[in-house]
Amino acid sequence: MTTDDTAHEDTVRGEADASATDEVSTAHDELSSLADLTAHEASAFLTAVTEVASGNSPDTAIPLLTLALSQILGAGARLGAIQDVVLEERFEADPGPDDDPDPLRDGLANLLVGIDDYVYVVDPVTSPERVDGSITNDLADIALALTHGLKHYASGRTVEALWWWQFSYLSSWGDRALAAMRALHSILSHLRLDADEERVSEAEFDALHP
C-alpha cells in the first residue's frame, strides 16, 4: 500500500468517525428536545389537575380535565411513536421518594362524587373482561408517574426522564389516561346533550336575539 493509499484510508476513516459522532450528537439533541417538551407538558398537566382538585372552579372541572388528558395523551403518543429510549447506564437512578398523591386524590374524589366510577374493558384486543375504574385514581396515578419523571428531569437526567415517561406510558399511565378520557367524554356528552329541550331552546333564542 502506498503512502497516498494510506493517507486516503485515514481520511475516509476519519470522515466516517466524524459522521458517526455527528449522528450520535444529533440523536442526543433530539432526545433532549423531546424531554424538554414532555417535561413542559407533564408540568402543565399537573398544574391543571391540581387546580381542578382545589375545587375553586367546579363548573369547569370536567372540560378542564378532558382538555388536560387530551394534551398529555398527545405527549404520550409521541413517546410511543419513537424507538425505545435506552438508559445510558442500563439502570434507573433513585430519584427519591414519590410525592404523596393522597391530597390530590382526596380533592378529586370530593369533586367527582357520584360520577367518579366507570366500567371499562381491560384489553380490547385480547380479552372482553370488564372491570371497575375510577377517574380519581386514574388521574392520581398519572400525576404520580409524570412527577417521577420530572424528578429525573430536574436532576439533569433527561434521557432517564424520557425513558421513564416512555416506559410508564406504555405500561401504565397511557392506559389509565385513555380510560379516564373515555369516562370524562361520556360525562361531558351527557351534560351537553341530555339537557332539557325547553332550556336548550331558550338558550338558542337568547343567543340569536342578544
mmCIF file with all atom_site columns, N, CA and C in Angstrom, residues 74-136:
data_model
loop_
_atom_site.group_PDB
_atom_site.id
_atom_site.type_symbol
_atom_site.label_atom_id
_atom_site.label_alt_id
_atom_site.label_comp_id
_atom_site.label_asym_id
_atom_site.label_entity_id
_atom_site.label_seq_id
_atom_site.pdbx_PDB_ins_code
_atom_site.Cartn_x
_atom_site.Cartn_y
_atom_site.Cartn_z
_atom_site.occupancy
_atom_site.B_iso_or_equiv
_atom_site.pdbx_formal_charge
_atom_site.auth_seq_id
_atom_site.auth_comp_id
_atom_site.auth_asym_id
_atom_site.auth_atom_id
_atom_site.pdbx_PDB_model_num
ATOM 1   N N  . GLY A 1 74  ? -51.465 13.322  23.901 1.00 0.00 ? 74  GLY A N  1
ATOM 2   C CA . GLY A 1 74  ? -50.667 13.687  22.735 1.00 0.00 ? 74  GLY A CA 1
ATOM 3   C C  . GLY A 1 74  ? -49.187 13.519  23.009 1.00 0.00 ? 74  GLY A C  1
ATOM 4   N N  . ALA A 1 75  ? -48.766 13.909  24.217 1.00 0.00 ? 75  ALA A N  1
ATOM 5   C CA . ALA A 1 75  ? -47.369 13.729  24.612 1.00 0.00 ? 75  ALA A CA 1
ATOM 6   C C  . ALA A 1 75  ? -47.021 12.248  24.662 1.00 0.00 ? 75  ALA A C  1
ATOM 7   N N  . GLY A 1 76  ? -47.936 11.450  25.186 1.00 0.00 ? 76  GLY A N  1
ATOM 8   C CA . GLY A 1 76  ? -47.701 10.020  25.253 1.00 0.00 ? 76  GLY A CA 1
ATOM 9   C C  . GLY A 1 76  ? -47.613 9.375   23.874 1.00 0.00 ? 76  GLY A C  1
ATOM 10  N N  . ALA A 1 77  ? -48.444 9.854   22.954 1.00 0.00 ? 77  ALA A N  1
ATOM 11  C CA . ALA A 1 77  ? -48.421 9.301   21.601 1.00 0.00 ? 77  ALA A CA 1
ATOM 12  C C  . ALA A 1 77  ? -47.061 9.532   20.940 1.00 0.00 ? 77  ALA A C  1
ATOM 13  N N  . ARG A 1 78  ? -46.457 10.681  21.191 1.00 0.00 ? 78  ARG A N  1
ATOM 14  C CA . ARG A 1 78  ? -45.118 10.937  20.656 1.00 0.00 ? 78  ARG A CA 1
ATOM 15  C C  . ARG A 1 78  ? -44.107 9.962   21.249 1.00 0.00 ? 78  ARG A C  1
ATOM 16  N N  . LEU A 1 79  ? -44.228 9.705   22.557 1.00 0.00 ? 79  LEU A N  1
ATOM 17  C CA . LEU A 1 79  ? -43.310 8.769   23.213 1.00 0.00 ? 79  LEU A CA 1
ATOM 18  C C  . LEU A 1 79  ? -43.472 7.356   22.655 1.00 0.00 ? 79  LEU A C  1
ATOM 19  N N  . GLY A 1 80  ? -44.708 6.986   22.351 1.00 0.00 ? 80  GLY A N  1
ATOM 20  C CA . GLY A 1 80  ? -44.947 5.659   21.805 1.00 0.00 ? 80  GLY A CA 1
ATOM 21  C C  . GLY A 1 80  ? -44.519 5.521   20.356 1.00 0.00 ? 80  GLY A C  1
ATOM 22  N N  . ALA A 1 81  ? -44.374 6.651   19.661 1.00 0.00 ? 81  ALA A N  1
ATOM 23  C CA . ALA A 1 81  ? -44.036 6.614   18.239 1.00 0.00 ? 81  ALA A CA 1
ATOM 24  C C  . ALA A 1 81  ? -42.536 6.490   17.989 1.00 0.00 ? 81  ALA A C  1
ATOM 25  N N  . ILE A 1 82  ? -41.705 6.872   18.958 1.00 0.00 ? 82  ILE A N  1
ATOM 26  C CA . ILE A 1 82  ? -40.259 6.819   18.760 1.00 0.00 ? 82  ILE A CA 1
ATOM 27  C C  . ILE A 1 82  ? -39.721 5.456   19.177 1.00 0.00 ? 82  ILE A C  1
ATOM 28  N N  . GLN A 1 83  ? -38.479 5.183   18.790 1.00 0.00 ? 83  GLN A N  1
ATOM 29  C CA . GLN A 1 83  ? -37.848 3.936   19.196 1.00 0.00 ? 83  GLN A CA 1
ATOM 30  C C  . GLN A 1 83  ? -37.647 3.912   20.709 1.00 0.00 ? 83  GLN A C  1
ATOM 31  N N  . ASP A 1 84  ? -37.419 2.720   21.241 1.00 0.00 ? 84  ASP A N  1
ATOM 32  C CA . ASP A 1 84  ? -37.221 2.589   22.684 1.00 0.00 ? 84  ASP A CA 1
ATOM 33  C C  . ASP A 1 84  ? -36.045 3.439   23.148 1.00 0.00 ? 84  ASP A C  1
ATOM 34  N N  . VAL A 1 85  ? -36.288 4.229   24.185 1.00 0.00 ? 85  VAL A N  1
ATOM 35  C CA . VAL A 1 85  ? -35.215 5.004   24.799 1.00 0.00 ? 85  VAL A CA 1
ATOM 36  C C  . VAL A 1 85  ? -34.414 4.056   25.695 1.00 0.00 ? 85  VAL A C  1
ATOM 37  N N  . VAL A 1 86  ? -33.105 4.088   25.574 1.00 0.00 ? 86  VAL A N  1
ATOM 38  C CA . VAL A 1 86  ? -32.235 3.190   26.334 1.00 0.00 ? 86  VAL A CA 1
ATOM 39  C C  . VAL A 1 86  ? -31.472 3.991   27.377 1.00 0.00 ? 86  VAL A C  1
ATOM 40  N N  . LEU A 1 87  ? -31.511 3.505   28.602 1.00 0.00 ? 87  LEU A N  1
ATOM 41  C CA . LEU A 1 87  ? -30.785 4.178   29.673 1.00 0.00 ? 87  LEU A CA 1
ATOM 42  C C  . LEU A 1 87  ? -29.283 4.134   29.405 1.00 0.00 ? 87  LEU A C  1
ATOM 43  N N  . GLU A 1 88  ? -28.624 5.240   29.647 1.00 0.00 ? 88  GLU A N  1
ATOM 44  C CA . GLU A 1 88  ? -27.189 5.319   29.398 1.00 0.00 ? 88  GLU A CA 1
ATOM 45  C C  . GLU A 1 88  ? -26.405 4.381   30.303 1.00 0.00 ? 88  GLU A C  1
ATOM 46  N N  . GLU A 1 89  ? -26.872 4.180   31.534 1.00 0.00 ? 89  GLU A N  1
ATOM 47  C CA . GLU A 1 89  ? -26.168 3.315   32.478 1.00 0.00 ? 89  GLU A CA 1
ATOM 48  C C  . GLU A 1 89  ? -26.900 1.999   32.713 1.00 0.00 ? 89  GLU A C  1
ATOM 49  N N  . ARG A 1 90  ? -27.955 1.757   31.929 1.00 0.00 ? 90  ARG A N  1
ATOM 50  C CA . ARG A 1 90  ? -28.689 0.491   31.974 1.00 0.00 ? 90  ARG A CA 1
ATOM 51  C C  . ARG A 1 90  ? -29.395 0.229   33.302 1.00 0.00 ? 90  ARG A C  1
ATOM 52  N N  . PHE A 1 91  ? -29.560 1.237   34.113 1.00 0.00 ? 91  PHE A N  1
ATOM 53  C CA . PHE A 1 91  ? -30.373 1.087   35.327 1.00 0.00 ? 91  PHE A CA 1
ATOM 54  C C  . PHE A 1 91  ? -30.929 2.458   35.681 1.00 0.00 ? 91  PHE A C  1
ATOM 55  N N  . GLU A 1 92  ? -32.027 2.445   36.433 1.00 0.00 ? 92  GLU A N  1
ATOM 56  C CA . GLU A 1 92  ? -32.671 3.701   36.803 1.00 0.00 ? 92  GLU A CA 1
ATOM 57  C C  . GLU A 1 92  ? -32.139 4.190   38.149 1.00 0.00 ? 92  GLU A C  1
ATOM 58  N N  . ALA A 1 93  ? -31.634 5.406   38.143 1.00 0.00 ? 93  ALA A N  1
ATOM 59  C CA . ALA A 1 93  ? -31.184 6.009   39.401 1.00 0.00 ? 93  ALA A CA 1
ATOM 60  C C  . ALA A 1 93  ? -32.395 6.301   40.287 1.00 0.00 ? 93  ALA A C  1
ATOM 61  N N  . ASP A 1 94  ? -32.174 6.274   41.581 1.00 0.00 ? 94  ASP A N  1
ATOM 62  C CA . ASP A 1 94  ? -33.247 6.538   42.534 1.00 0.00 ? 94  ASP A CA 1
ATOM 63  C C  . ASP A 1 94  ? -33.494 8.041   42.595 1.00 0.00 ? 94  ASP A C  1
ATOM 64  N N  . PRO A 1 95  ? -34.684 8.505   42.168 1.00 0.00 ? 95  PRO A N  1
ATOM 65  C CA . PRO A 1 95  ? -34.963 9.933   42.190 1.00 0.00 ? 95  PRO A CA 1
ATOM 66  C C  . PRO A 1 95  ? -35.444 10.440  43.542 1.00 0.00 ? 95  PRO A C  1
ATOM 67  N N  . GLY A 1 96  ? -35.508 9.546   44.539 1.00 0.00 ? 96  GLY A N  1
ATOM 68  C CA . GLY A 1 96  ? -36.020 9.939   45.844 1.00 0.00 ? 96  GLY A CA 1
ATOM 69  C C  . GLY A 1 96  ? -37.444 9.448   46.025 1.00 0.00 ? 96  GLY A C  1
ATOM 70  N N  . PRO A 1 97  ? -38.009 9.654   47.198 1.00 0.00 ? 97  PRO A N  1
ATOM 71  C CA . PRO A 1 97  ? -39.366 9.164   47.474 1.00 0.00 ? 97  PRO A CA 1
ATOM 72  C C  . PRO A 1 97  ? -40.399 9.844   46.592 1.00 0.00 ? 97  PRO A C  1
ATOM 73  N N  . ASP A 1 98  ? -41.412 9.077   46.222 1.00 0.00 ? 98  ASP A N  1
ATOM 74  C CA . ASP A 1 98  ? -42.507 9.638   45.428 1.00 0.00 ? 98  ASP A CA 1
ATOM 75  C C  . ASP A 1 98  ? -43.326 10.601  46.274 1.00 0.00 ? 98  ASP A C  1
ATOM 76  N N  . ASP A 1 99  ? -43.944 11.565  45.600 1.00 0.00 ? 99  ASP A N  1
ATOM 77  C CA . ASP A 1 99  ? -44.819 12.507  46.292 1.00 0.00 ? 99  ASP A CA 1
ATOM 78  C C  . ASP A 1 99  ? -46.053 11.773  46.822 1.00 0.00 ? 99  ASP A C  1
ATOM 79  N N  . ASP A 1 100 ? -46.651 12.334  47.833 1.00 0.00 ? 100 ASP A N  1
ATOM 80  C CA . ASP A 1 100 ? -47.875 11.770  48.400 1.00 0.00 ? 100 ASP A CA 1
ATOM 81  C C  . ASP A 1 100 ? -49.050 12.153  47.506 1.00 0.00 ? 100 ASP A C  1
ATOM 82  N N  . PRO A 1 101 ? -49.699 11.189  46.854 1.00 0.00 ? 101 PRO A N  1
ATOM 83  C CA . PRO A 1 101 ? -50.803 11.516  45.949 1.00 0.00 ? 101 PRO A CA 1
ATOM 84  C C  . PRO A 1 101 ? -52.138 11.717  46.657 1.00 0.00 ? 101 PRO A C  1
ATOM 85  N N  . ASP A 1 102 ? -52.185 11.467  47.966 1.00 0.00 ? 102 ASP A N  1
ATOM 86  C CA . ASP A 1 102 ? -53.474 11.494  48.672 1.00 0.00 ? 102 ASP A CA 1
ATOM 87  C C  . ASP A 1 102 ? -54.164 12.865  48.648 1.00 0.00 ? 102 ASP A C  1
ATOM 88  N N  . PRO A 1 103 ? -53.460 13.988  48.848 1.00 0.00 ? 103 PRO A N  1
ATOM 89  C CA . PRO A 1 103 ? -54.155 15.277  48.778 1.00 0.00 ? 103 PRO A CA 1
ATOM 90  C C  . PRO A 1 103 ? -54.839 15.498  47.427 1.00 0.00 ? 103 PRO A C  1
ATOM 91  N N  . LEU A 1 104 ? -54.146 15.165  46.345 1.00 0.00 ? 104 LEU A N  1
ATOM 92  C CA . LEU A 1 104 ? -54.737 15.292  45.011 1.00 0.00 ? 104 LEU A CA 1
ATOM 93  C C  . LEU A 1 104 ? -55.904 14.335  44.851 1.00 0.00 ? 104 LEU A C  1
ATOM 94  N N  . ARG A 1 105 ? -55.712 13.104  45.306 1.00 0.00 ? 105 ARG A N  1
ATOM 95  C CA . ARG A 1 105 ? -56.763 12.104  45.207 1.00 0.00 ? 105 ARG A CA 1
ATOM 96  C C  . ARG A 1 105 ? -58.009 12.516  45.988 1.00 0.00 ? 105 ARG A C  1
ATOM 97  N N  . ASP A 1 106 ? -57.809 13.036  47.188 1.00 0.00 ? 106 ASP A N  1
ATOM 98  C CA . ASP A 1 106 ? -58.950 13.446  48.021 1.00 0.00 ? 106 ASP A CA 1
ATOM 99  C C  . ASP A 1 106 ? -59.708 14.612  47.395 1.00 0.00 ? 106 ASP A C  1
ATOM 100 N N  . GLY A 1 107 ? -58.962 15.577  46.858 1.00 0.00 ? 107 GLY A N  1
ATOM 101 C CA . GLY A 1 107 ? -59.609 16.727  46.231 1.00 0.00 ? 107 GLY A CA 1
ATOM 102 C C  . GLY A 1 107 ? -60.436 16.328  45.029 1.00 0.00 ? 107 GLY A C  1
ATOM 103 N N  . LEU A 1 108 ? -59.895 15.456  44.203 1.00 0.00 ? 108 LEU A N  1
ATOM 104 C CA . LEU A 1 108 ? -60.630 14.997  43.022 1.00 0.00 ? 108 LEU A CA 1
ATOM 105 C C  . LEU A 1 108 ? -61.833 14.146  43.413 1.00 0.00 ? 108 LEU A C  1
ATOM 106 N N  . ALA A 1 109 ? -61.662 13.304  44.426 1.00 0.00 ? 109 ALA A N  1
ATOM 107 C CA . ALA A 1 109 ? -62.768 12.446  44.875 1.00 0.00 ? 109 ALA A CA 1
ATOM 108 C C  . ALA A 1 109 ? -63.934 13.282  45.376 1.00 0.00 ? 109 ALA A C  1
ATOM 109 N N  . ASN A 1 110 ? -63.639 14.349  46.111 1.00 0.00 ? 110 ASN A N  1
ATOM 110 C CA . ASN A 1 110 ? -64.698 15.230  46.602 1.00 0.00 ? 110 ASN A CA 1
ATOM 111 C C  . ASN A 1 110 ? -65.414 15.923  45.448 1.00 0.00 ? 110 ASN A C  1
ATOM 112 N N  . LEU A 1 111 ? -64.660 16.256  44.430 1.00 0.00 ? 111 LEU A N  1
ATOM 113 C CA . LEU A 1 111 ? -65.223 16.976  43.295 1.00 0.00 ? 111 LEU A CA 1
ATOM 114 C C  . LEU A 1 111 ? -66.074 16.071  42.407 1.00 0.00 ? 111 LEU A C  1
ATOM 115 N N  . LEU A 1 112 ? -65.693 14.804  42.316 1.00 0.00 ? 112 LEU A N  1
ATOM 116 C CA . LEU A 1 112 ? -66.338 13.887  41.369 1.00 0.00 ? 112 LEU A CA 1
ATOM 117 C C  . LEU A 1 112 ? -67.303 12.913  42.038 1.00 0.00 ? 112 LEU A C  1
ATOM 118 N N  . VAL A 1 113 ? -67.788 13.270  43.210 1.00 0.00 ? 113 VAL A N  1
ATOM 119 C CA . VAL A 1 113 ? -68.744 12.408  43.911 1.00 0.00 ? 113 VAL A CA 1
ATOM 120 C C  . VAL A 1 113 ? -69.946 12.115  43.007 1.00 0.00 ? 113 VAL A C  1
ATOM 121 N N  . GLY A 1 114 ? -70.258 10.834  42.843 1.00 0.00 ? 114 GLY A N  1
ATOM 122 C CA . GLY A 1 114 ? -71.414 10.428  42.054 1.00 0.00 ? 114 GLY A CA 1
ATOM 123 C C  . GLY A 1 114 ? -71.110 10.147  40.593 1.00 0.00 ? 114 GLY A C  1
ATOM 124 N N  . ILE A 1 115 ? -69.967 10.631  40.091 1.00 0.00 ? 115 ILE A N  1
ATOM 125 C CA . ILE A 1 115 ? -69.634 10.410  38.676 1.00 0.00 ? 115 ILE A CA 1
ATOM 126 C C  . ILE A 1 115 ? -68.208 9.855   38.514 1.00 0.00 ? 115 ILE A C  1
ATOM 127 N N  . ASP A 1 116 ? -67.612 9.436   39.609 1.00 0.00 ? 116 ASP A N  1
ATOM 128 C CA . ASP A 1 116 ? -66.210 9.025   39.594 1.00 0.00 ? 116 ASP A CA 1
ATOM 129 C C  . ASP A 1 116 ? -66.009 7.624   39.020 1.00 0.00 ? 116 ASP A C  1
ATOM 130 N N  . ASP A 1 117 ? -66.938 6.725   39.271 1.00 0.00 ? 117 ASP A N  1
ATOM 131 C CA . ASP A 1 117 ? -66.759 5.319   38.904 1.00 0.00 ? 117 ASP A CA 1
ATOM 132 C C  . ASP A 1 117 ? -67.249 5.039   37.488 1.00 0.00 ? 117 ASP A C  1
ATOM 133 N N  . TYR A 1 118 ? -66.595 4.104   36.833 1.00 0.00 ? 118 TYR A N  1
ATOM 134 C CA . TYR A 1 118 ? -66.995 3.707   35.483 1.00 0.00 ? 118 TYR A CA 1
ATOM 135 C C  . TYR A 1 118 ? -66.570 2.257   35.245 1.00 0.00 ? 118 TYR A C  1
ATOM 136 N N  . VAL A 1 119 ? -66.981 1.713   34.127 1.00 0.00 ? 119 VAL A N  1
ATOM 137 C CA . VAL A 1 119 ? -66.622 0.343   33.739 1.00 0.00 ? 119 VAL A CA 1
ATOM 138 C C  . VAL A 1 119 ? -65.856 0.396   32.425 1.00 0.00 ? 119 VAL A C  1
ATOM 139 N N  . TYR A 1 120 ? -64.815 -0.412  32.315 1.00 0.00 ? 120 TYR A N  1
ATOM 140 C CA . TYR A 1 120 ? -64.050 -0.421  31.060 1.00 0.00 ? 120 TYR A CA 1
ATOM 141 C C  . TYR A 1 120 ? -63.560 -1.823  30.738 1.00 0.00 ? 120 TYR A C  1
ATOM 142 N N  . VAL A 1 121 ? -63.193 -2.026  29.484 1.00 0.00 ? 121 VAL A N  1
ATOM 143 C CA . VAL A 1 121 ? -62.647 -3.295  29.031 1.00 0.00 ? 121 VAL A CA 1
ATOM 144 C C  . VAL A 1 121 ? -61.141 -3.274  29.283 1.00 0.00 ? 121 VAL A C  1
ATOM 145 N N  . VAL A 1 122 ? -60.640 -4.285  29.968 1.00 0.00 ? 122 VAL A N  1
ATOM 146 C CA . VAL A 1 122 ? -59.234 -4.314  30.363 1.00 0.00 ? 122 VAL A CA 1
ATOM 147 C C  . VAL A 1 122 ? -58.316 -4.256  29.145 1.00 0.00 ? 122 VAL A C  1
ATOM 148 N N  . ASP A 1 123 ? -58.542 -5.126  28.174 1.00 0.00 ? 123 ASP A N  1
ATOM 149 C CA . ASP A 1 123 ? -57.732 -5.159  26.966 1.00 0.00 ? 123 ASP A CA 1
ATOM 150 C C  . ASP A 1 123 ? -58.638 -5.478  25.783 1.00 0.00 ? 123 ASP A C  1
ATOM 151 N N  . PRO A 1 124 ? -59.012 -4.471  24.986 1.00 0.00 ? 124 PRO A N  1
ATOM 152 C CA . PRO A 1 124 ? -59.967 -4.697  23.901 1.00 0.00 ? 124 PRO A CA 1
ATOM 153 C C  . PRO A 1 124 ? -59.437 -5.593  22.800 1.00 0.00 ? 124 PRO A C  1
ATOM 154 N N  . VAL A 1 125 ? -58.144 -5.887  22.808 1.00 0.00 ? 125 VAL A N  1
ATOM 155 C CA . VAL A 1 125 ? -57.556 -6.740  21.775 1.00 0.00 ? 125 VAL A CA 1
ATOM 156 C C  . VAL A 1 125 ? -57.562 -8.213  22.182 1.00 0.00 ? 125 VAL A C  1
ATOM 157 N N  . THR A 1 126 ? -57.277 -8.480  23.454 1.00 0.00 ? 126 THR A N  1
ATOM 158 C CA . THR A 1 126 ? -57.085 -9.867  23.873 1.00 0.00 ? 126 THR A CA 1
ATOM 159 C C  . THR A 1 126 ? -58.173 -10.428 24.782 1.00 0.00 ? 126 THR A C  1
ATOM 160 N N  . SER A 1 127 ? -59.019 -9.563  25.357 1.00 0.00 ? 127 SER A N  1
ATOM 161 C CA . SER A 1 127 ? -59.991 -10.075 26.327 1.00 0.00 ? 127 SER A CA 1
ATOM 162 C C  . SER A 1 127 ? -61.201 -9.147  26.432 1.00 0.00 ? 127 SER A C  1
ATOM 163 N N  . PRO A 1 128 ? -62.407 -9.737  26.559 1.00 0.00 ? 128 PRO A N  1
ATOM 164 C CA . PRO A 1 128 ? -63.607 -8.917  26.756 1.00 0.00 ? 128 PRO A CA 1
ATOM 165 C C  . PRO A 1 128 ? -63.887 -8.608  28.224 1.00 0.00 ? 128 PRO A C  1
ATOM 166 N N  . GLU A 1 129 ? -62.930 -8.947  29.111 1.00 0.00 ? 129 GLU A N  1
ATOM 167 C CA . GLU A 1 129 ? -63.153 -8.767  30.545 1.00 0.00 ? 129 GLU A CA 1
ATOM 168 C C  . GLU A 1 129 ? -63.408 -7.301  30.880 1.00 0.00 ? 129 GLU A C  1
ATOM 169 N N  . ARG A 1 130 ? -64.421 -7.056  31.709 1.00 0.00 ? 130 ARG A N  1
ATOM 170 C CA . ARG A 1 130 ? -64.754 -5.704  32.148 1.00 0.00 ? 130 ARG A CA 1
ATOM 171 C C  . ARG A 1 130 ? -64.473 -5.564  33.639 1.00 0.00 ? 130 ARG A C  1
ATOM 172 N N  . VAL A 1 131 ? -63.936 -4.420  34.009 1.00 0.00 ? 131 VAL A N  1
ATOM 173 C CA . VAL A 1 131 ? -63.649 -4.159  35.417 1.00 0.00 ? 131 VAL A CA 1
ATOM 174 C C  . VAL A 1 131 ? -64.059 -2.734  35.755 1.00 0.00 ? 131 VAL A C  1
ATOM 175 N N  . ASP A 1 132 ? -64.106 -2.457  37.055 1.00 0.00 ? 132 ASP A N  1
ATOM 176 C CA . ASP A 1 132 ? -64.465 -1.124  37.512 1.00 0.00 ? 132 ASP A CA 1
ATOM 177 C C  . ASP A 1 132 ? -63.246 -0.201  37.485 1.00 0.00 ? 132 ASP A C  1
ATOM 178 N N  . GLY A 1 133 ? -63.484 1.057   37.171 1.00 0.00 ? 133 GLY A N  1
ATOM 179 C CA . GLY A 1 133 ? -62.429 2.062   37.164 1.00 0.00 ? 133 GLY A CA 1
ATOM 180 C C  . GLY A 1 133 ? -62.841 3.282   37.954 1.00 0.00 ? 133 GLY A C  1
ATOM 181 N N  . SER A 1 134 ? -61.895 4.167   38.192 1.00 0.00 ? 134 SER A N  1
ATOM 182 C CA . SER A 1 134 ? -62.139 5.397   38.945 1.00 0.00 ? 134 SER A CA 1
ATOM 183 C C  . SER A 1 134 ? -61.350 6.530   38.301 1.00 0.00 ? 134 SER A C  1
ATOM 184 N N  . ILE A 1 135 ? -62.030 7.586   37.915 1.00 0.00 ? 135 ILE A N  1
ATOM 185 C CA . ILE A 1 135 ? -61.359 8.739   37.314 1.00 0.00 ? 135 ILE A CA 1
ATOM 186 C C  . ILE A 1 135 ? -60.358 9.330   38.293 1.00 0.00 ? 135 ILE A C  1
ATOM 187 N N  . THR A 1 136 ? -60.756 9.430   39.548 1.00 0.00 ? 136 THR A N  1
ATOM 188 C CA . THR A 1 136 ? -59.870 9.975   40.576 1.00 0.00 ? 136 THR A CA 1
ATOM 189 C C  . THR A 1 136 ? -58.579 9.179   40.677 1.00 0.00 ? 136 THR A C  1
#
